[in-house]
mmCIF file of C-alpha atoms in Angstrom:
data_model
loop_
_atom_site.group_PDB
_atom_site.id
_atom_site.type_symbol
_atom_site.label_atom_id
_atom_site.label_comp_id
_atom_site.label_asym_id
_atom_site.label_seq_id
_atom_site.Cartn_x
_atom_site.Cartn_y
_atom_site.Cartn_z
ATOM 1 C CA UNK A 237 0.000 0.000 0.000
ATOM 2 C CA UNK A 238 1.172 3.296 -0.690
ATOM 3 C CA UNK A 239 1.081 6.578 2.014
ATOM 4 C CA UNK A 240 1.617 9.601 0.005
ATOM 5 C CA UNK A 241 2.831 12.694 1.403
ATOM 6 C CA UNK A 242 1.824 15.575 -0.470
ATOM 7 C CA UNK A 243 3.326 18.492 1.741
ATOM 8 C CA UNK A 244 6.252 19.150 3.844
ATOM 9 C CA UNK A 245 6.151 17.316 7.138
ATOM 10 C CA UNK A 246 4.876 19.236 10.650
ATOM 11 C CA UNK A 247 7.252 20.243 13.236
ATOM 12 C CA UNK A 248 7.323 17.617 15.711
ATOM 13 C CA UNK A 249 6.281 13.858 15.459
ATOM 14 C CA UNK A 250 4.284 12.833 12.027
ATOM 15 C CA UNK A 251 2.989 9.952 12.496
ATOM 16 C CA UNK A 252 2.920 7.383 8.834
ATOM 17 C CA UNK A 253 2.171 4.049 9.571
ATOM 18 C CA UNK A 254 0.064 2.569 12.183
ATOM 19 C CA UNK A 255 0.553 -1.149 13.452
ATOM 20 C CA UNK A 256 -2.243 -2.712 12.140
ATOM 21 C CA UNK A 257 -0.993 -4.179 9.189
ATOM 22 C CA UNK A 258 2.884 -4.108 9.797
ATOM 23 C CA UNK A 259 3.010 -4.246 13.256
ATOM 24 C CA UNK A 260 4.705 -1.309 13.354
ATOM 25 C CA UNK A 261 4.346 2.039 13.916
ATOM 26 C CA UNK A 262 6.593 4.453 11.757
ATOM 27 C CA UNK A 263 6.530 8.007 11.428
ATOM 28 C CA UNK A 264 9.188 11.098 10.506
ATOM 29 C CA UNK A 265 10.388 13.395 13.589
ATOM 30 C CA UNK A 266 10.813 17.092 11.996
ATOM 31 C CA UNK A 267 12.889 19.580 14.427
ATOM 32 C CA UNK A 268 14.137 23.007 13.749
ATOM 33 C CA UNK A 269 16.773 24.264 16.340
ATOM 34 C CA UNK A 270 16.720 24.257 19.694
ATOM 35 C CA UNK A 271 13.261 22.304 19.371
ATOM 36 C CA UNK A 272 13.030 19.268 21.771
ATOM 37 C CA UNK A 273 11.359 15.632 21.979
ATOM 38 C CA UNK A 274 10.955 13.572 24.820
ATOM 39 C CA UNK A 275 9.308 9.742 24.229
ATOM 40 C CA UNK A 276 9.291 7.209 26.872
ATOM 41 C CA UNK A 277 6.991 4.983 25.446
ATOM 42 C CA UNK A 278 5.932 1.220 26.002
ATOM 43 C CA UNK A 279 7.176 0.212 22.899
ATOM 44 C CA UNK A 280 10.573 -0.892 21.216
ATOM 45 C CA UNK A 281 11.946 1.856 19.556
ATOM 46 C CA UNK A 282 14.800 2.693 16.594
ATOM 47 C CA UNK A 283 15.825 6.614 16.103
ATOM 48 C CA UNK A 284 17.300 7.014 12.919
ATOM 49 C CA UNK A 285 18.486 10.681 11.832
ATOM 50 C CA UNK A 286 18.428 11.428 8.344
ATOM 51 C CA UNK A 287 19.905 14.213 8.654
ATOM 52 C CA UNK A 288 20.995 17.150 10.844
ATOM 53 C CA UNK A 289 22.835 17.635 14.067
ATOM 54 C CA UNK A 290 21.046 16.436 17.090
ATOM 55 C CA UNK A 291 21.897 15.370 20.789
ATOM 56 C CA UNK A 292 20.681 11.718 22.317
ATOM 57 C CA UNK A 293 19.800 11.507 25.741
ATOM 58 C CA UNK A 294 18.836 8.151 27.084
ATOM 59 C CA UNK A 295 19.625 6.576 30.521
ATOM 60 C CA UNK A 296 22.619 8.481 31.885
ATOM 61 C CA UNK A 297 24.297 8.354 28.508
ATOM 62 C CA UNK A 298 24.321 11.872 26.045
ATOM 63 C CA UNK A 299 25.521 11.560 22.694
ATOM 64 C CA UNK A 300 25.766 14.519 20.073
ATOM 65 C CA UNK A 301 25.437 12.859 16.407
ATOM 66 C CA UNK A 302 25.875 14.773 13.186
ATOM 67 C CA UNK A 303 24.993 14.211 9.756
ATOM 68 C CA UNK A 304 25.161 16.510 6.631
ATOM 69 C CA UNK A 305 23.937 14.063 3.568
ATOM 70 C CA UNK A 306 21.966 10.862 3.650
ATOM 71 C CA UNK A 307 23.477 9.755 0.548
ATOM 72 C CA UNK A 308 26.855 10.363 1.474
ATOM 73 C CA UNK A 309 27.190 9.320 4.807
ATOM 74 C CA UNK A 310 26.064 6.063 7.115
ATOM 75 C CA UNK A 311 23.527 7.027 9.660
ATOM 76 C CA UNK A 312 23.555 6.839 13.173
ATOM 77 C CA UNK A 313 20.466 5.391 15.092
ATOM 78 C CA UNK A 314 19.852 5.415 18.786
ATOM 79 C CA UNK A 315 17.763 1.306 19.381
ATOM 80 C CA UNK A 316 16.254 1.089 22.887
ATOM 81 C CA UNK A 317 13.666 -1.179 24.643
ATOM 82 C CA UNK A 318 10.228 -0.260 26.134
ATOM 83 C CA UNK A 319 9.693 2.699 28.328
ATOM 84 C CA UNK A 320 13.476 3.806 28.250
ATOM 85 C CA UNK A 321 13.300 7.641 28.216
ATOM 86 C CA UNK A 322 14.715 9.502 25.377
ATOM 87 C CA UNK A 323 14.993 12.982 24.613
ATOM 88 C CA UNK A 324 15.970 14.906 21.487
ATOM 89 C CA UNK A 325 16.882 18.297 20.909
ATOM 90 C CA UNK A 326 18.173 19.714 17.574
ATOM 91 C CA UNK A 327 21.298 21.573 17.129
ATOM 92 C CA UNK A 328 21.750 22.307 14.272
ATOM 93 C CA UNK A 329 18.972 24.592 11.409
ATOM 94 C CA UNK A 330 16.544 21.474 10.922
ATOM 95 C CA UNK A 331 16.970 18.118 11.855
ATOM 96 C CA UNK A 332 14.718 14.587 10.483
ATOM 97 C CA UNK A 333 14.991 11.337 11.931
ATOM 98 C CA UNK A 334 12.586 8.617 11.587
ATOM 99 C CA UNK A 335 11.135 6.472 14.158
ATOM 100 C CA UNK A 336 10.511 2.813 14.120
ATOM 101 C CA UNK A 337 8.330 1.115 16.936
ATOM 102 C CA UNK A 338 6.749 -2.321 18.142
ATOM 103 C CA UNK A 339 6.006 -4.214 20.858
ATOM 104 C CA UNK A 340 8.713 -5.937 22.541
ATOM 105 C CA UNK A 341 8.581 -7.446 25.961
ATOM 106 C CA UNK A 342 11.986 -8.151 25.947
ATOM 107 C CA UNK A 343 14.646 -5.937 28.088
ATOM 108 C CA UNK A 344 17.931 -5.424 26.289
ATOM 109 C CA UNK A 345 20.487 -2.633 26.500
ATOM 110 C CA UNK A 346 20.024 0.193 24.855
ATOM 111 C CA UNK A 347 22.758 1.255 22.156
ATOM 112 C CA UNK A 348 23.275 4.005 20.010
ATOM 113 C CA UNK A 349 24.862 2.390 16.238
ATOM 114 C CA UNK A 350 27.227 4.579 15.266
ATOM 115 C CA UNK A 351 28.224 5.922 11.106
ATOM 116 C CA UNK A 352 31.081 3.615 11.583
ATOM 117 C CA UNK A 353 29.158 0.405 12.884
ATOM 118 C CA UNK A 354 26.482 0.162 9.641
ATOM 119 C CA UNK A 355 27.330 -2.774 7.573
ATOM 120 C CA UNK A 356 27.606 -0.864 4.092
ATOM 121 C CA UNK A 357 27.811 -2.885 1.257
ATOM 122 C CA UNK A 358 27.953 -2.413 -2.982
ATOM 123 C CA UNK A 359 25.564 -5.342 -3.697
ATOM 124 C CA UNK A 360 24.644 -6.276 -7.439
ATOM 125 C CA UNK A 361 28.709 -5.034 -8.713
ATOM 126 C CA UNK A 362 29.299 -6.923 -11.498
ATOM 127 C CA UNK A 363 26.455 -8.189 -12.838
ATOM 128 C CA UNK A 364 23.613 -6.976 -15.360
ATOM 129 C CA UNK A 365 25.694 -4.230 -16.693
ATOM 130 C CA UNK A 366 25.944 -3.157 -13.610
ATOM 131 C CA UNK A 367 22.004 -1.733 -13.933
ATOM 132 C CA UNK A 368 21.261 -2.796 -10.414
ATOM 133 C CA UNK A 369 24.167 -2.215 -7.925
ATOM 134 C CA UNK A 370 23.535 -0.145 -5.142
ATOM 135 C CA UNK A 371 24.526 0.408 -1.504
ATOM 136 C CA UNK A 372 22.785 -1.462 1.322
ATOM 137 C CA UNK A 373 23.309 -0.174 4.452
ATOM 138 C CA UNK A 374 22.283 -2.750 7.140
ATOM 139 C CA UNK A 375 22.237 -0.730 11.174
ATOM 140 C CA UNK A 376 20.963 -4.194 12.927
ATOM 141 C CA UNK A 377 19.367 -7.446 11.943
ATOM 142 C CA UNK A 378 18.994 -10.534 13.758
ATOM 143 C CA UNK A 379 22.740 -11.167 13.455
ATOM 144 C CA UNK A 380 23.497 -8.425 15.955
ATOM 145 C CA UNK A 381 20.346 -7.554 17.608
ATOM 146 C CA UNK A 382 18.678 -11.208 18.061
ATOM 147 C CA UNK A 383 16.463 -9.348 20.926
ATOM 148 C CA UNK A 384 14.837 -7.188 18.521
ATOM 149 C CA UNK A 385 11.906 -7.563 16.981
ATOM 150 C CA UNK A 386 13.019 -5.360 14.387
ATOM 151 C CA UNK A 387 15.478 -5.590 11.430
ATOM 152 C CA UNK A 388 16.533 -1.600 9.908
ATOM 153 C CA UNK A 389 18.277 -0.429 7.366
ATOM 154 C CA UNK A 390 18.847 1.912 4.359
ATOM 155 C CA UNK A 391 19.405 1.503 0.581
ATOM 156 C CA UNK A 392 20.554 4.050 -1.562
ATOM 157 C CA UNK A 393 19.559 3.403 -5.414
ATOM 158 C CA UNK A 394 21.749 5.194 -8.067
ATOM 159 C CA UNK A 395 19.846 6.885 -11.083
ATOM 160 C CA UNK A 396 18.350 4.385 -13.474
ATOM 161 C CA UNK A 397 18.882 1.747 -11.857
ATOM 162 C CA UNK A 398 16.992 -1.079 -9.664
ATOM 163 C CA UNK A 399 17.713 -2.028 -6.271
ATOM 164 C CA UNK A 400 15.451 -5.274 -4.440
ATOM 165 C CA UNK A 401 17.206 -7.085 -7.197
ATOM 166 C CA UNK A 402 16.753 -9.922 -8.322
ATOM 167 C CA UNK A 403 12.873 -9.837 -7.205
ATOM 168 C CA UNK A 404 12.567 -11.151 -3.698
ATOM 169 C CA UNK A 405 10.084 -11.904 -1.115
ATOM 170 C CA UNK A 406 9.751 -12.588 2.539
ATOM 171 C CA UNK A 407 6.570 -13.479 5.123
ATOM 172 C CA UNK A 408 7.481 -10.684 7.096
ATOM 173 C CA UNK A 409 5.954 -7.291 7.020
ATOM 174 C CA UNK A 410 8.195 -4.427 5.817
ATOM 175 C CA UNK A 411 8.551 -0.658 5.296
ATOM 176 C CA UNK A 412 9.755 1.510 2.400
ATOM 177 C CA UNK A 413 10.182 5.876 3.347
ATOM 178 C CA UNK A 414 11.711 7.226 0.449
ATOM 179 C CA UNK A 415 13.433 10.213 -0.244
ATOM 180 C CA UNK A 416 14.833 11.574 -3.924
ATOM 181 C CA UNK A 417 17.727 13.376 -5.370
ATOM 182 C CA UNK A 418 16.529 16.028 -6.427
ATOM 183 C CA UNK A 419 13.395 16.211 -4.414
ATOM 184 C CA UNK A 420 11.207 16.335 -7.872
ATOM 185 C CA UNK A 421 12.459 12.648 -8.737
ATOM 186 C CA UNK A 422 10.707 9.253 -9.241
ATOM 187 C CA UNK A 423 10.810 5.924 -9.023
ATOM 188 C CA UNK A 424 8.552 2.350 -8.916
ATOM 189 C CA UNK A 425 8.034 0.311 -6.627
ATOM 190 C CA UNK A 426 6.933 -3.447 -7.566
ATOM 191 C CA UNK A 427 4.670 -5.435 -5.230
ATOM 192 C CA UNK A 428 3.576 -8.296 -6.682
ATOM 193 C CA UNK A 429 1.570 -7.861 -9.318
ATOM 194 C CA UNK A 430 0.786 -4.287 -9.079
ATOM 195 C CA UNK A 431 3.433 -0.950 -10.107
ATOM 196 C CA UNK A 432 3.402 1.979 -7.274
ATOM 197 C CA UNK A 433 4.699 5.507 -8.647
ATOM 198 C CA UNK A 434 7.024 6.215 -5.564
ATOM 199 C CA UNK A 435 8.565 10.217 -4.549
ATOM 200 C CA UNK A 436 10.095 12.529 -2.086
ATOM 201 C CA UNK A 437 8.557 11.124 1.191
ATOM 202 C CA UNK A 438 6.297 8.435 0.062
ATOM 203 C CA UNK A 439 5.691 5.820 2.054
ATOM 204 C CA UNK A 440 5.045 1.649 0.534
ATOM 205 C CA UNK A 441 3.770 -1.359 3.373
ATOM 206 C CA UNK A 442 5.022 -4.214 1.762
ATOM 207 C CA UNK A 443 2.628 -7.407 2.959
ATOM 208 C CA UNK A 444 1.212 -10.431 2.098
ATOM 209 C CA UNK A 445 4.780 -11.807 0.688
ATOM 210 C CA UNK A 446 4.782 -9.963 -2.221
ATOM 211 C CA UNK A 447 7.861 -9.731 -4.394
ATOM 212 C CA UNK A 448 9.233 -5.833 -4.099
ATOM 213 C CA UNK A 449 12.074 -4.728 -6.485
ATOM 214 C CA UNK A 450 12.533 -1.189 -7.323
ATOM 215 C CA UNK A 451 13.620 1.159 -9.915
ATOM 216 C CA UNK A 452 14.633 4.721 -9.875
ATOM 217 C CA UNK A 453 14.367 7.561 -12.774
ATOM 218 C CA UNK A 454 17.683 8.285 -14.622
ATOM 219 C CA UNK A 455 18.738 11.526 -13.178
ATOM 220 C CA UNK A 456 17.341 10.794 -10.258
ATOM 221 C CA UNK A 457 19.355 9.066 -6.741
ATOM 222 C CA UNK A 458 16.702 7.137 -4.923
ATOM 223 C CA UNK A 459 17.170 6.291 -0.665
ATOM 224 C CA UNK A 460 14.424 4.626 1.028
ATOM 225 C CA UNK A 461 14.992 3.618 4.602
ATOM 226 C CA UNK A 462 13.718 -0.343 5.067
ATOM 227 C CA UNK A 463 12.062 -1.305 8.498
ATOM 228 C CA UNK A 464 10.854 -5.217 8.872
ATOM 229 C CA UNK A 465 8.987 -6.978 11.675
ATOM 230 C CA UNK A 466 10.385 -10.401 12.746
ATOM 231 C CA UNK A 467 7.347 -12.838 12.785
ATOM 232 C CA UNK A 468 6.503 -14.936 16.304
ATOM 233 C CA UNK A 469 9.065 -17.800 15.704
ATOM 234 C CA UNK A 470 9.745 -16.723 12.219
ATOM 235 C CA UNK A 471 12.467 -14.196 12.173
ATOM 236 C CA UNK A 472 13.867 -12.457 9.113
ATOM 237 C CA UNK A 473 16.782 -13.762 8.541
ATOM 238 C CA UNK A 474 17.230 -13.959 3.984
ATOM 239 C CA UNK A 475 14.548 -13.169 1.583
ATOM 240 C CA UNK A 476 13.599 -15.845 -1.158
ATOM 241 C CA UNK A 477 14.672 -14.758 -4.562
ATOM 242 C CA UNK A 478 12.058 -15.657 -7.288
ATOM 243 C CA UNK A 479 14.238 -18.486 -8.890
ATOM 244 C CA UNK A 480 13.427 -17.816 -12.897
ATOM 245 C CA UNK A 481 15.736 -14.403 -12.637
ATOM 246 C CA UNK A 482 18.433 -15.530 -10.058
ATOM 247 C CA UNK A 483 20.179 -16.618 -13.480
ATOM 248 C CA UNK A 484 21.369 -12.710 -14.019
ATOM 249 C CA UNK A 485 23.136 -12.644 -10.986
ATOM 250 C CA UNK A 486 25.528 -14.774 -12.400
ATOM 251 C CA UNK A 487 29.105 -13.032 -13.759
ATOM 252 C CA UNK A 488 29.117 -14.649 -17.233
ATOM 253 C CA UNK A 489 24.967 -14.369 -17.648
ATOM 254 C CA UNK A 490 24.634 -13.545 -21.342
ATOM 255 C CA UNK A 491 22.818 -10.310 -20.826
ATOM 256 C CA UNK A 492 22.013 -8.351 -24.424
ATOM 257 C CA UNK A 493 24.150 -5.984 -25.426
ATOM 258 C CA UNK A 494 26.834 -8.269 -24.839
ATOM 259 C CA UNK A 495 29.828 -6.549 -23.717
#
């Protein structure tokens, strides 16, 4: 399903998504300086800044985090359980984050990921003319958060090309928050059967299994921010790639043009 978002976001918290269908709730924080936020609420929560300078306070712990591009630069993210306290006060002009929430009963340690701890990899090089490589940027999964019931990440999709490549599925509910370079860009989004027109701010619930790859305009850099719910005893862990076009992943796949 696709959330469109016609005007700028509100100062404050803008609430997206709701948890009935995803089982998570997922919204954009929008600060301007000096402008606070304070959330201690019952649910597990991810703070991921987009971009802007900001300080964390959670616990006894204080953290200021800066960051000037999304495209550019790995994000930082401040995870913590149910009914921790956070506040968040902007330092610098404007500052976005987005927020990621669902119920957890488990306790865990709270931890703010750092630029330098996001797994960033080139995923695709080498293959299909090189039409879908892109960055993944992976902040925690089930490898290193196994208490979460959450799995977050980014992907930034050059001009032109796809990214969700080869076409994959998974049970678990997911989230797509998109942004484009420049903000007047495009993009698709495939579920399933059906073709979304995706831009600046646009949000996609991906359900039901449905295979989701994606394709931006030339011209235009694509980033979407991805957000999935574990399932009770079924955590995300790999998707399933649909197996009749896992044969153009391969290096000597005889892809027209030929080289």
């Amino acid at each position: 399903m696709l959330i469109r978002r016609d005007k700028p976001f509100d100062l404050g918290y803008n609430n997206i998504v709701h948890e009935d269908q995803t089982g998570m709730d997922f919204g954009i924080l929008k600060l301007k300086k000096d402008q606070g936020f304070a959330d201690a609420s019952a649910k597990e929560r991810a703070f991921l800044l987009i971009h802007g300078d900001v300080v964390f306070e959670w616990g006894n712990r204080k953290a200021i985090v800066h960051r000037k591009s999304f495209l550019d630069q790995n994000p930082w993210c401040l995870h913590v359980p149910a009914r921790i306290a956070v506040n968040i006060k902007c330092v610098s002009d404007e500052a976005e984050l987005s927020v990621s929430q669902t119920d957890n009963s488990v306790a865990f340690d709270a931890h703010l990921y750092s630029d330098e701890e996001c797994r960033s990899e080139e995923r695709g090089k080498g293959t299909v003319n090189e039409m879908a490589t892109r960055i993944v940027r992976t902040i925690f999964d089930y490898s290193n958060a196994p208490y979460s019931k959450l799995v977050l990440g980014e992907v930034i999709n050059y001009p032109g090309k796809w990214s969700s490549y080869p076409p994959h599925h998974h049970p678990q509910p997911e989230i797509y928050y998109y942004k484009f370079s420049p903000e007047n860009g495009f993009g698709f989004c495939n579920l399933g059967e059906n073709v979304l027109k995706v831009k600046n701010n646009d949000t996609v619930e991906i359900l039901n299994d449905a295979s989701h790859p994606q394709v931006s305009a030339p011209g235009y850099a694509m980033y979407y921010i991805w957000v999935i719910r574990h399932l009770e005893g079924n955590p995300y862990i790999t998707p399933t790639f649909e197996p009749e076009h896992l044969w153009v992943m391969q290096e000597d796949a005889a892809i027209w043009p030929a080289k």
